[in-house]
Every structure is written in C-alpha cells, then in structure tokens.
Short mmCIF file of C-alpha atoms and ligand atoms in Angstrom, two decimals:
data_model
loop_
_atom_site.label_atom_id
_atom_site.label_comp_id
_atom_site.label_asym_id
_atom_site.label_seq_id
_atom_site.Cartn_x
_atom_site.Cartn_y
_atom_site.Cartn_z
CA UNK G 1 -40.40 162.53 103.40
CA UNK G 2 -40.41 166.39 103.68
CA UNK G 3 -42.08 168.28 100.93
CA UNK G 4 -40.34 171.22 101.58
CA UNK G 5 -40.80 173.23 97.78
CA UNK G 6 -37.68 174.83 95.78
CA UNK G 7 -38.28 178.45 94.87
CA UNK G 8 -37.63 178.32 91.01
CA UNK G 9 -36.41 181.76 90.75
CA UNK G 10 -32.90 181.88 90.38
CA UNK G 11 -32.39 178.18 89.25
CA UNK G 12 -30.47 177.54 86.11
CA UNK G 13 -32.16 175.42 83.54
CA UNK G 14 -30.35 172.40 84.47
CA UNK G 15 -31.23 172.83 88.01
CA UNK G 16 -34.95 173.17 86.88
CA UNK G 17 -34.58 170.08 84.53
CA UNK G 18 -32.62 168.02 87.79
CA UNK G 19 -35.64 168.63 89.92
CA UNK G 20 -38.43 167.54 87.14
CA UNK G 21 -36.18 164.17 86.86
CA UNK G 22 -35.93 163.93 90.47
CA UNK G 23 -39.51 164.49 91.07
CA UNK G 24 -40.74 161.73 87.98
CA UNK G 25 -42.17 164.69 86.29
CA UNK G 26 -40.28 164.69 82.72
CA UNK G 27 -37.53 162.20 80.92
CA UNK G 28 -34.61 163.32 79.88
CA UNK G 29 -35.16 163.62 76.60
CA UNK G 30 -38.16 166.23 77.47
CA UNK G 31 -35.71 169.66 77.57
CA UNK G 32 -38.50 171.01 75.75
CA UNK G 33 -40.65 170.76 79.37
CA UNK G 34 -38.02 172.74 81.20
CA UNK G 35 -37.77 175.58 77.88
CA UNK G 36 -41.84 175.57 78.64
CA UNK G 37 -41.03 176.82 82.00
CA UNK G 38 -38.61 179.07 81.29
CA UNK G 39 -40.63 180.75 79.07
CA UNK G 40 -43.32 181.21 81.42
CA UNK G 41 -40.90 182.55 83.93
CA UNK G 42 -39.16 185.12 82.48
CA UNK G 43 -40.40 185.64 79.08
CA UNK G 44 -44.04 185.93 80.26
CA UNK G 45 -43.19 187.28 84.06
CA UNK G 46 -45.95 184.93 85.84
CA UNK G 47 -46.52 184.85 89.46
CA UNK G 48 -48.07 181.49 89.79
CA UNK G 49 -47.45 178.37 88.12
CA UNK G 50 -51.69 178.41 87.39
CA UNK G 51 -50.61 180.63 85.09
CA UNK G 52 -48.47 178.79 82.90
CA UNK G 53 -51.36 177.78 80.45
CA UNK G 54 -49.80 175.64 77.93
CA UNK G 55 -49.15 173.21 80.48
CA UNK G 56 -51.54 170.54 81.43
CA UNK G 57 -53.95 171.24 84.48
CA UNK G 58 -52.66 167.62 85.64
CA UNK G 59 -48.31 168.98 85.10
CA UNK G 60 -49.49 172.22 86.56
CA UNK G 61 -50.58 170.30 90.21
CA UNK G 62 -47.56 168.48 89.94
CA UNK G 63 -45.12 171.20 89.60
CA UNK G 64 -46.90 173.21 92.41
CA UNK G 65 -46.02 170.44 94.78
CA UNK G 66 -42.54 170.56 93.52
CA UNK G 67 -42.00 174.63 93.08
CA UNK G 68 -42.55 177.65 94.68
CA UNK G 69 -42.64 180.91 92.58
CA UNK G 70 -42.64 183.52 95.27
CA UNK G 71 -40.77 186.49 95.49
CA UNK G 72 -39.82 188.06 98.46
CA UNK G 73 -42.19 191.11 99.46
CA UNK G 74 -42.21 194.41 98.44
CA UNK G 75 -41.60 196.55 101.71
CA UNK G 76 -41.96 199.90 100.66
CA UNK G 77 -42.11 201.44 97.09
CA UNK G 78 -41.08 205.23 96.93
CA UNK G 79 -41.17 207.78 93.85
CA UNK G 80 -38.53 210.24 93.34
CA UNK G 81 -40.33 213.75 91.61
CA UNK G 82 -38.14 212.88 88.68
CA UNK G 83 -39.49 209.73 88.01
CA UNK G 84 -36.95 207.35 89.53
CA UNK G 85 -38.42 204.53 91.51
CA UNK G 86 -37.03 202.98 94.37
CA UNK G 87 -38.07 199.67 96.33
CA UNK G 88 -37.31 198.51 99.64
CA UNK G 89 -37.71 194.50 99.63
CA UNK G 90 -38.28 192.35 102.57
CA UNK G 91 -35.88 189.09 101.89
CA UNK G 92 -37.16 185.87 104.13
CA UNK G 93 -34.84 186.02 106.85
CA UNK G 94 -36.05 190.01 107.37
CA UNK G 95 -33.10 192.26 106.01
CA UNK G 96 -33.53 194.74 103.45
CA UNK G 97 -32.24 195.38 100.54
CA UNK G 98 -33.29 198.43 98.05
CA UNK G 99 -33.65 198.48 94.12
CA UNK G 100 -34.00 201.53 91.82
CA UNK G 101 -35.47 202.24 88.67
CA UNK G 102 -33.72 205.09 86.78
CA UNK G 103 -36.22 206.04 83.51
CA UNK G 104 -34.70 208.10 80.45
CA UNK G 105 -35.45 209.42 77.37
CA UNK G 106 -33.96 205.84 75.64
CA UNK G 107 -33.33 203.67 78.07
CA UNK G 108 -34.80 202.37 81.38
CA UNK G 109 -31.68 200.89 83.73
CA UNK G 110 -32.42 199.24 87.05
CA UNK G 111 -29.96 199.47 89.61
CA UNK G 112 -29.41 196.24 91.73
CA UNK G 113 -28.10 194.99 94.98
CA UNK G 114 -25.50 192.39 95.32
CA UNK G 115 -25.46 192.15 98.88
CA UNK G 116 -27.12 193.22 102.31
CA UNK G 117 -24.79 195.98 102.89
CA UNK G 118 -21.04 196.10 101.95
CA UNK G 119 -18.36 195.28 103.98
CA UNK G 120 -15.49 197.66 102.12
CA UNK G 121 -16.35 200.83 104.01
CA UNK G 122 -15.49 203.51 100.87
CA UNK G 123 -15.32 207.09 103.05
CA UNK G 124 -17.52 208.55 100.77
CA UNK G 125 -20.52 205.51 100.55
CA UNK G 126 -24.05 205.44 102.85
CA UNK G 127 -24.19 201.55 101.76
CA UNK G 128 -20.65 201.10 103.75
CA UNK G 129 -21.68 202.08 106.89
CA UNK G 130 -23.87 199.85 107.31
CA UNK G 131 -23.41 197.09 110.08
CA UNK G 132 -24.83 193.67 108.26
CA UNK G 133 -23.46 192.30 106.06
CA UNK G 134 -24.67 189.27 103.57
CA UNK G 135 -24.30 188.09 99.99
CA UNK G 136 -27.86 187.52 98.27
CA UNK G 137 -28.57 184.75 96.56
CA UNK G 138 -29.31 184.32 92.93
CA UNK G 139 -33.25 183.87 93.77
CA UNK G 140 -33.26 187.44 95.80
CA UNK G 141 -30.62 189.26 92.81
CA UNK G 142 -33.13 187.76 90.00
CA UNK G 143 -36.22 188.65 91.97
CA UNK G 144 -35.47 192.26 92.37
CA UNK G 145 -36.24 192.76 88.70
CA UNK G 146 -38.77 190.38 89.18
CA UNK G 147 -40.77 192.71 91.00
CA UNK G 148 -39.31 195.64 89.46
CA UNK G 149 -41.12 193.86 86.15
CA UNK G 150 -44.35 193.04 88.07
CA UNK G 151 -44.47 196.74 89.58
CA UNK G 152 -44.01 198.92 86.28
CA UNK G 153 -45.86 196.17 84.64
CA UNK G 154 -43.22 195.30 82.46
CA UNK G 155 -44.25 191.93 81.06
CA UNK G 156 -43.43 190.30 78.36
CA UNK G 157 -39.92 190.71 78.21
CA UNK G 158 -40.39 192.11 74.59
CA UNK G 159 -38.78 195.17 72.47
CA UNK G 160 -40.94 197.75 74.13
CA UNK G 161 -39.65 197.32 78.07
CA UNK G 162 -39.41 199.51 80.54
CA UNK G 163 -35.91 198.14 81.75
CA UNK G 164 -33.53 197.86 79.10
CA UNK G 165 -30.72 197.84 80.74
CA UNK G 166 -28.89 196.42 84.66
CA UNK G 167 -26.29 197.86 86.65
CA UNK G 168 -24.55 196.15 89.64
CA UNK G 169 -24.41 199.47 91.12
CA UNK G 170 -26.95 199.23 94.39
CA UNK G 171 -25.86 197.74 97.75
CA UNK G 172 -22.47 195.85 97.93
CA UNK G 173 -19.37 194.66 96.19
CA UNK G 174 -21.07 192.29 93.63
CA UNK G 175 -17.58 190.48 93.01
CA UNK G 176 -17.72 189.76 96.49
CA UNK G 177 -20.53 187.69 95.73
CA UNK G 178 -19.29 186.17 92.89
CA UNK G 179 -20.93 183.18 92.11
CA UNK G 180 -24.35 184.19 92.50
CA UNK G 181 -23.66 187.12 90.83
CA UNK G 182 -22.60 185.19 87.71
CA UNK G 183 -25.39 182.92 87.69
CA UNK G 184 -28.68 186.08 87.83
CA UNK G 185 -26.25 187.42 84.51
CA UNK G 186 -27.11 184.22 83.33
CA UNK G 187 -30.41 183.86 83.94
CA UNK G 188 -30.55 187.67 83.08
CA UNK G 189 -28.87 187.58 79.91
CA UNK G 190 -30.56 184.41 78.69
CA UNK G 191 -31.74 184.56 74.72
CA UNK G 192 -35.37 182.86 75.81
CA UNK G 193 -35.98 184.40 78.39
CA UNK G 194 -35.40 187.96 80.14
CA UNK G 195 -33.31 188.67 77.30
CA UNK G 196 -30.99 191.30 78.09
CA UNK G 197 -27.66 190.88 76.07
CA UNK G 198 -24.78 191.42 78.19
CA UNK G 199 -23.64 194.56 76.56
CA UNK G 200 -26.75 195.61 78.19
CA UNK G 201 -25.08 195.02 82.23
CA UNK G 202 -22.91 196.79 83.67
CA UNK G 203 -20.99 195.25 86.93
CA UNK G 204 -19.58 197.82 89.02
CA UNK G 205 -16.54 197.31 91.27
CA UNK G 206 -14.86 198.55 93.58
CA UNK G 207 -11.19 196.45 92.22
CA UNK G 208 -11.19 193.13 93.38
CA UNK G 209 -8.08 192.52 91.01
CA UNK G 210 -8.37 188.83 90.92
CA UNK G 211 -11.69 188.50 89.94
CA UNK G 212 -12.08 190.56 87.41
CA UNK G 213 -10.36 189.28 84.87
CA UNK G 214 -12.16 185.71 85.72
CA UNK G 215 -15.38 187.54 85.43
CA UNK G 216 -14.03 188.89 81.81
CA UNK G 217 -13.52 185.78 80.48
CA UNK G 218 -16.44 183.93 82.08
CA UNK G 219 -18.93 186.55 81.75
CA UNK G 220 -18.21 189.50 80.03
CA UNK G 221 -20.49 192.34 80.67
CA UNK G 222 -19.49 195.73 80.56
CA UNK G 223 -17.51 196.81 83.14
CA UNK G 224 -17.23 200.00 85.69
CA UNK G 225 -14.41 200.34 87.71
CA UNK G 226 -14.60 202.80 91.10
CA UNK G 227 -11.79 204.61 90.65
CA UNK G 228 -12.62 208.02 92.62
CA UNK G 229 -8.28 208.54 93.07
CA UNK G 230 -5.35 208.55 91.06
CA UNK G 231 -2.67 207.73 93.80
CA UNK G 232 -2.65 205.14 96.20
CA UNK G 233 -2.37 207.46 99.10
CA UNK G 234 -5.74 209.00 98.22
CA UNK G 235 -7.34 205.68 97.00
CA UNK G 236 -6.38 203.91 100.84
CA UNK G 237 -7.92 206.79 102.31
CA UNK G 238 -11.25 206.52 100.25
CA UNK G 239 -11.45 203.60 98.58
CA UNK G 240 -9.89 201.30 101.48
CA UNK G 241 -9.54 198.05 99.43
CA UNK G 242 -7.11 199.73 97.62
CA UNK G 243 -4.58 198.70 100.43
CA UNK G 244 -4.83 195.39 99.21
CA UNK G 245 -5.09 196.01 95.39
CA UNK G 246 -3.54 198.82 94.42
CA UNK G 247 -3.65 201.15 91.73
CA UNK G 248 -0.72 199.83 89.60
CA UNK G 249 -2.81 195.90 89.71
CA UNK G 250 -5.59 197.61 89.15
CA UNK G 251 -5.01 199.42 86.43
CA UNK G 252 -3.42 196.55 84.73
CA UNK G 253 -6.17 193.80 85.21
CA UNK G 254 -8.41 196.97 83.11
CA UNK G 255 -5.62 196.93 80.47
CA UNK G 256 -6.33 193.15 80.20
CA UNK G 257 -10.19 192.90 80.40
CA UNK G 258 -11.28 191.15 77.17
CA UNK G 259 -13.69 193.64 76.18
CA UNK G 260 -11.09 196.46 76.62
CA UNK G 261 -8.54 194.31 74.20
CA UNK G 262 -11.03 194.30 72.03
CA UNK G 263 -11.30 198.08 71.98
CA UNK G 264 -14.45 198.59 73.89
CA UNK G 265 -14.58 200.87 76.46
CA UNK G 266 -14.17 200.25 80.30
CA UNK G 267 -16.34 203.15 82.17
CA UNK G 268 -14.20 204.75 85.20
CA UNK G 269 -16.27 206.02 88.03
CA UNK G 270 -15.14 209.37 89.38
CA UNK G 271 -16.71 210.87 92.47
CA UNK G 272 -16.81 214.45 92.51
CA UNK G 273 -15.27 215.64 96.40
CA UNK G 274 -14.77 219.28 96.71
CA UNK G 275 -11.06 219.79 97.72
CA UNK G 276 -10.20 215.65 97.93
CA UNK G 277 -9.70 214.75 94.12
CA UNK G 278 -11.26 217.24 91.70
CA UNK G 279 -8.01 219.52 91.16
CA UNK G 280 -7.11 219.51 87.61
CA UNK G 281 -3.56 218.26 88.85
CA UNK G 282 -5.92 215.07 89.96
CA UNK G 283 -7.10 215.47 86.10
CA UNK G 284 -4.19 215.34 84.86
CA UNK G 285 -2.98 212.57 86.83
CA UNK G 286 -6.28 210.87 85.74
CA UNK G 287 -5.63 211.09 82.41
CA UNK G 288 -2.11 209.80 82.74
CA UNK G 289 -3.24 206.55 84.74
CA UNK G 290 -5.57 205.24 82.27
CA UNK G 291 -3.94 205.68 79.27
CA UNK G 292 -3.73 203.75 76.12
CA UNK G 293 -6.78 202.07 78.28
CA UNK G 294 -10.57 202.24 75.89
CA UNK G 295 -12.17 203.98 78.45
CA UNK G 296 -14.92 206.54 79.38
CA UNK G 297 -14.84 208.77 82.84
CA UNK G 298 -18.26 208.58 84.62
CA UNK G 299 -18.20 211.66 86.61
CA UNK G 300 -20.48 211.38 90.04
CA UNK G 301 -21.52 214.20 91.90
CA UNK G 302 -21.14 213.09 95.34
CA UNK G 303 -24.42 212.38 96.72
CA UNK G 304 -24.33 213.23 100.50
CA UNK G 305 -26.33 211.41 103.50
CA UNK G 306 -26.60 212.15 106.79
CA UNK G 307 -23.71 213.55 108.33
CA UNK G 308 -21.24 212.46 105.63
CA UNK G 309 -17.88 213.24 105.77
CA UNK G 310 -17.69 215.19 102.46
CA UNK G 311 -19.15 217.76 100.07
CA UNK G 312 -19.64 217.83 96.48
CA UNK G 313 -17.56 219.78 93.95
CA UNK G 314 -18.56 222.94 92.55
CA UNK G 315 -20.64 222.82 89.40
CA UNK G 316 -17.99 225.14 87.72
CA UNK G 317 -14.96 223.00 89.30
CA UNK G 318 -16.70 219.84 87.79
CA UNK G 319 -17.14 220.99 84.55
CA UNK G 320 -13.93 222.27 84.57
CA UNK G 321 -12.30 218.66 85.09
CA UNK G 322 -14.87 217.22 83.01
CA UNK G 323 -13.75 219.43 79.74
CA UNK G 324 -10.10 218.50 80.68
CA UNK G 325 -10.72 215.13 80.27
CA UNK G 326 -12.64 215.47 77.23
CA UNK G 327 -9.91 217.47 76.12
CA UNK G 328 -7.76 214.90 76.48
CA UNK G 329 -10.23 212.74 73.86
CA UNK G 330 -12.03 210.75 76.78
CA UNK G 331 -15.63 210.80 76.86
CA UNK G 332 -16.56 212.53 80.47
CA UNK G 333 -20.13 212.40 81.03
CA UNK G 334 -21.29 213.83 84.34
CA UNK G 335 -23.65 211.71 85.68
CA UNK G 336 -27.02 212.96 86.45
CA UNK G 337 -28.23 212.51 89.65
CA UNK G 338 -31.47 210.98 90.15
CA UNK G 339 -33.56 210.22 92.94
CA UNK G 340 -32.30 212.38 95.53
CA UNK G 341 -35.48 213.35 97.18
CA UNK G 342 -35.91 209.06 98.06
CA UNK G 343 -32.16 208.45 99.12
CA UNK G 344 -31.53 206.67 95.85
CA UNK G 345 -28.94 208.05 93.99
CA UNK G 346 -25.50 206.89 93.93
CA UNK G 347 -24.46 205.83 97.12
CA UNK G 348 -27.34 206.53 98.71
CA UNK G 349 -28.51 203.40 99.58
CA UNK G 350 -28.58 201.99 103.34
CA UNK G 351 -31.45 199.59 104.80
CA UNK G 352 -32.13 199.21 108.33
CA UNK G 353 -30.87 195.78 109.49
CA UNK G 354 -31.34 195.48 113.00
CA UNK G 355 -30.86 192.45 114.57
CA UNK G 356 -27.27 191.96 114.80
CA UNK G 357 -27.35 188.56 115.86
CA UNK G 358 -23.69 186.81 116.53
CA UNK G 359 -24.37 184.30 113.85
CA UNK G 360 -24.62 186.99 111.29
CA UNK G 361 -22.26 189.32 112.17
CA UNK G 362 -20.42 190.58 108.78
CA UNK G 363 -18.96 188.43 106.58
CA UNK G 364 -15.47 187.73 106.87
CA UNK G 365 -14.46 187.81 103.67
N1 SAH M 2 -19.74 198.36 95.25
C1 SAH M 2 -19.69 198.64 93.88
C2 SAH M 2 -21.02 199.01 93.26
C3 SAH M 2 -21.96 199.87 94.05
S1 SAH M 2 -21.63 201.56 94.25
C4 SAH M 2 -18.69 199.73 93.63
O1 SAH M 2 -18.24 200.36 94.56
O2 SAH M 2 -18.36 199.92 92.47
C5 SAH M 2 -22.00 202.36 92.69
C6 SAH M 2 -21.17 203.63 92.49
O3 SAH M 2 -21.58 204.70 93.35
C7 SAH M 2 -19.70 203.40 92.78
O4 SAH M 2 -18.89 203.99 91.79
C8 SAH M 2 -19.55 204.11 94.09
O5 SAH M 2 -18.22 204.43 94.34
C9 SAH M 2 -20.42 205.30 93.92
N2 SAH M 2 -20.77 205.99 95.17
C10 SAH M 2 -20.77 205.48 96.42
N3 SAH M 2 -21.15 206.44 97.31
C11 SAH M 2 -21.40 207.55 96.60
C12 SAH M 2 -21.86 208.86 96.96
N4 SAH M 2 -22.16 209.18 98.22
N5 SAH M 2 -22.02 209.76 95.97
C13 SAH M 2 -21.78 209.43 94.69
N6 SAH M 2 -21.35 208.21 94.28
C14 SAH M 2 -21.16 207.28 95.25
FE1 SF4 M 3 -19.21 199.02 99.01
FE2 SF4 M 3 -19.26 200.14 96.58
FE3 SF4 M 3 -20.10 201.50 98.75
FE4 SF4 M 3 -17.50 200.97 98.45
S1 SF4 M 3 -18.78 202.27 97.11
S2 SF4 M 3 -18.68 200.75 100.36
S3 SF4 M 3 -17.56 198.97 97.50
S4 SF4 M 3 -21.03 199.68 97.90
#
C-alpha cells in the first residue's frame, strides 16, 4: 500500500472525520476527535500536528502517518511604506500566486487569490494579462491566510486579530472557481474555528450571472460586483465578459441577491479611467442603472502597471462623480489605494508563471 499523506488544510470536517475512520483511528461516534483537530488547526494556527497537545503522544504518531499540515512556501514577503503587506507564495507544482494584507485604523482585511491568473482579460487589470491560468484549490485559498496568520503572528483566532476581515479581490474570477471557493468560506467562516462570520467576506466578481445568485443562497457573503460601465458598449470593451452577461442580467441577478432583498447593501466597484467612464453623464447613468438596488459605489482609482492602456481620473474629476453619487443618497467611498510602492493595490497583481507547458495551457472555461 502507498502511504502517500492528505494535507489537512482545506478538508471539511467530514472529510477529516472520513479519513480517521478510514485509517482505524476514531469510531464514529468520536466527532469530538475530529472538533479536537479542528481546533488545533484553525483556532490555535499550529504548524505541526506535535503541536496539538491535548492529544495523546500515541494519536499524535498516528495522525502524522495519516496527515500532512504543510503549507505551501512563502516565496517572497514585501512591505508597502504604508504598512500593507504583500506575499508571493510558491504552490507545489511552482506557480505563484500573491496575497495582501491591507491594515487600518479598525479593521485588518486580507486580500486573496482565487486562481493562478484570470482568464477574463478586463482592459484595465495586470492579473488579466497574464498567460496561466489555474483554479486553486481549497488547501492553497485556506493556506494563504494560513501563512498570512503565521507571518503577522496572528494566532489564536481570538477578538484581538490582525485580520478581521477577507476579500476575494486578489488574482482571478473566484466564481470561476466555484466550488473550492465555497468550501475555504466554509472552513473560513466556521464558528470553532477561524471564525470569521460571513458578513465579514466579501466575494468580488466580475458578473458571472448564473452563479451568483447560487452563491447567494448557498453562501451568502457580502457581495462586490465589478461594474466599472454603465452601457454595454463600454462594459464589452472593458469588462469583456460582459458580452456574454450583460448589463440588463446583471443588474437583475443584484436586484435578486438575498442579502440585497433583505435590504443590505451590494458594493459596486467603479474604476476611475480618465476620459473612459468618469463623465458625470456616466454618473448619471450610474445612478439610473442601480436603482431601487441597496447598494454602495466603491470608487477605485485606477492603479496603473507597466505600460497599461489607461490613466487614472483627476482627483477633482473623481470627487466630482463621487459627490454626485452621494448626492443622489448612495454611499461613494473612494477607495484608498494601498500598496502601490509593492504592486499590490487593486489590480496590481501578476506572478511570473513561466512554464507554459501544453498540458496547462489556460483553462477553458
Ligand atoms: N476578478 C474579480 C476579483 C478581483 S479584482 C473581479 O474582477 O471582481 C478586484 C477589483 O479590482 C475588481 O473590481 C477589479 O475590477 C479591480 N481592478 C482590476 N484592475 C484594476 C486596476 N488596474 N486599478 C484599479 N482597480 C482594478
Ligand atoms: Fe480577472 Fe477581475 Fe482582473 Fe477582470 S478584473 S481580469 S475578472 S481579476
């Protein structure tokens, strides 16, 4: 027989229980075994099962034959002057994928990846042009905060951490990646564990119509849409994948989000492009599209990389649609932008895979 271990990272806790029954190490009555675990895991953050003290010396051997507990490495860890934090991790089969940390005043958010690159292509987006393209799997989307956790030392998952909050706002179309998406929420979101209620995650999308409304009523965290147009003309031209789901669809599957019937807001993301959409006619038009829709208008500066096809709006010409908007009674924060100085802000983000082997060429999806 093969002894090949499991990593337990990313595993639900029926998996985990499966896999003690399998291996003869627990009954079924003994949930309480696989709540130990969990506990250890992601209440207490440990990086080897050794650690897991309240388990017999004799379990402990056991389960190491069974389970590995490794997280992929840390390739590079980079600090932005403002004090965002950025991490370039090494997954097993060599691609890249970057994390942020974004610290303020009452909150700490950490910005995840959903997938090694993006295959949408969003004029505006570094992540898009980049030629690989994979989902991750729920052991590399849980083990980004993993070692986000292990590197601002931000164990035990208690009251006083560092990261409060997620956002599904790093590298790819998380929706894309659907299942394994759902399951790190889980695992994320889980009351004995990392804790973090889902009012607490934000999944970002680009408008995969169909799935969002599954992912409302099967998930549920807040939700941002990229909206960056208010005509389907415009949104083609930027936001390509509007070709397929267009405004009018989209639009309507925000209308019917549960949390949105239940009057809580939807965030719209809005990227700021000097002479493309930040006219107050686009304002206006803005303000028309959404209505009768809880919302609040996330305004993005654009963040430029190198040679990108744009430039960000004025100051003045963004404040200027901004107090439209609030005008209008919607909340129109403009987002700050953090992390410049490391390529991490908003659209930023773009990891080196070389390699373009034929068997992984991007994703057909
Ligand atoms: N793929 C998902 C989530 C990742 S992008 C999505 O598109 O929603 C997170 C946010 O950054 C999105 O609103 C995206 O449109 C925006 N963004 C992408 N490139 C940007 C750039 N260069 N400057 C500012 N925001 C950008
Ligand atoms: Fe992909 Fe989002 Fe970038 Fe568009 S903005 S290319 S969907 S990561």
């Amino acid at each position: 027989m093969t002894n090949i271990k499991t990593n337990i990272i990313g595993l639900s806790r029926d998996e985990i229980k499966s896999k003690l029954i399998e291996s003869d190490l627990i009954k079924s009555d003994e949930s309480f075994r696989v709540k130990q675990i969990w506990h250890w895991l992601y209440f207490h953050g440990v990086t080897s099962i050794d650690d897991m003290t309240s388990i017999s010396a004799q379990l402990r051997e056991e389960l190491k034959k069974v389970f590995s507990l490794q997280r992929p490495n840390l390739d590079k860890e980079q600090h932005s002057v403002d004090g965002t934090k950025k991490w370039l991790i090494k997954l097993s089969d060599g691609n890249l994928v970057e994390t942020v940390y974004i610290p303020e005043d009452n909150r700490g958010t950490l910005c995840v990846s959903s997938q090694v690159g993006c295959t949408l292509n969003c004029k505006f987006c570094h992540t898009g042009t980049q030629k690989l393209v994979r989902n991750l799997t729920t052991e590399e989307i849980v083990s980004q905060l993993m070692i986000a956790r292990d590197q601002l030392k931000d164990w035990p998952a208690n009251e006083n951490r560092k990261i409060s909050n997620i956002v599904f706002m790093g590298m790819g179309e998380p929706l894309y990646n659907y299942d394994a998406v759902k399951k790190s929420v889980q695992i994320f979101s889980d009351p004995e564990g990392i804790k973090l209620s889902t009012k607490r995650i934000t999944l970002s999308t680009s408008g995969i119509v169909p799935q969002i409304l599954e992912w409302g009523n099967e998930v549920d965290t807040v939700l941002a849409i990229s909206l960056h147009a208010t005509n389907d003309d415009l949104r083609n031209e930027i936001v390509p994948i509007n070709k397929k789901y267009p405004l009018q669809k989209l639009i309507q599957a925000c209308r019917d989000y549960p949390r949105s019937r239940n009057s809580r807001r939807i965030t719209f993301e809005y990227v700021m492009l000097k002479g493309v959409n930040d006219s107050l006619a686009d304002a206006q038009a803005l303000v028309d599209l959404i209505e009768g829709i809880p919302a609040k208008i996330n305004l993005i500066p654009f963040n430029p990389w190198p040679n990108s096809p744009y430039e960000c709006s004025s100051n003045n010409q963004i404040k200027k649609f901004g107090d439209f908007i609030n005008d209008a009674g919607y909340s129109s924060p403009v987002r700050k932008t953090r992390g410049q100085d490391i390529m991490a802000a908003c659209g930023q983000l773009k990891s080196d895979s070389i390699k373009v082997k034929k068997s992984l060429r991007r994703l057909e999806i």
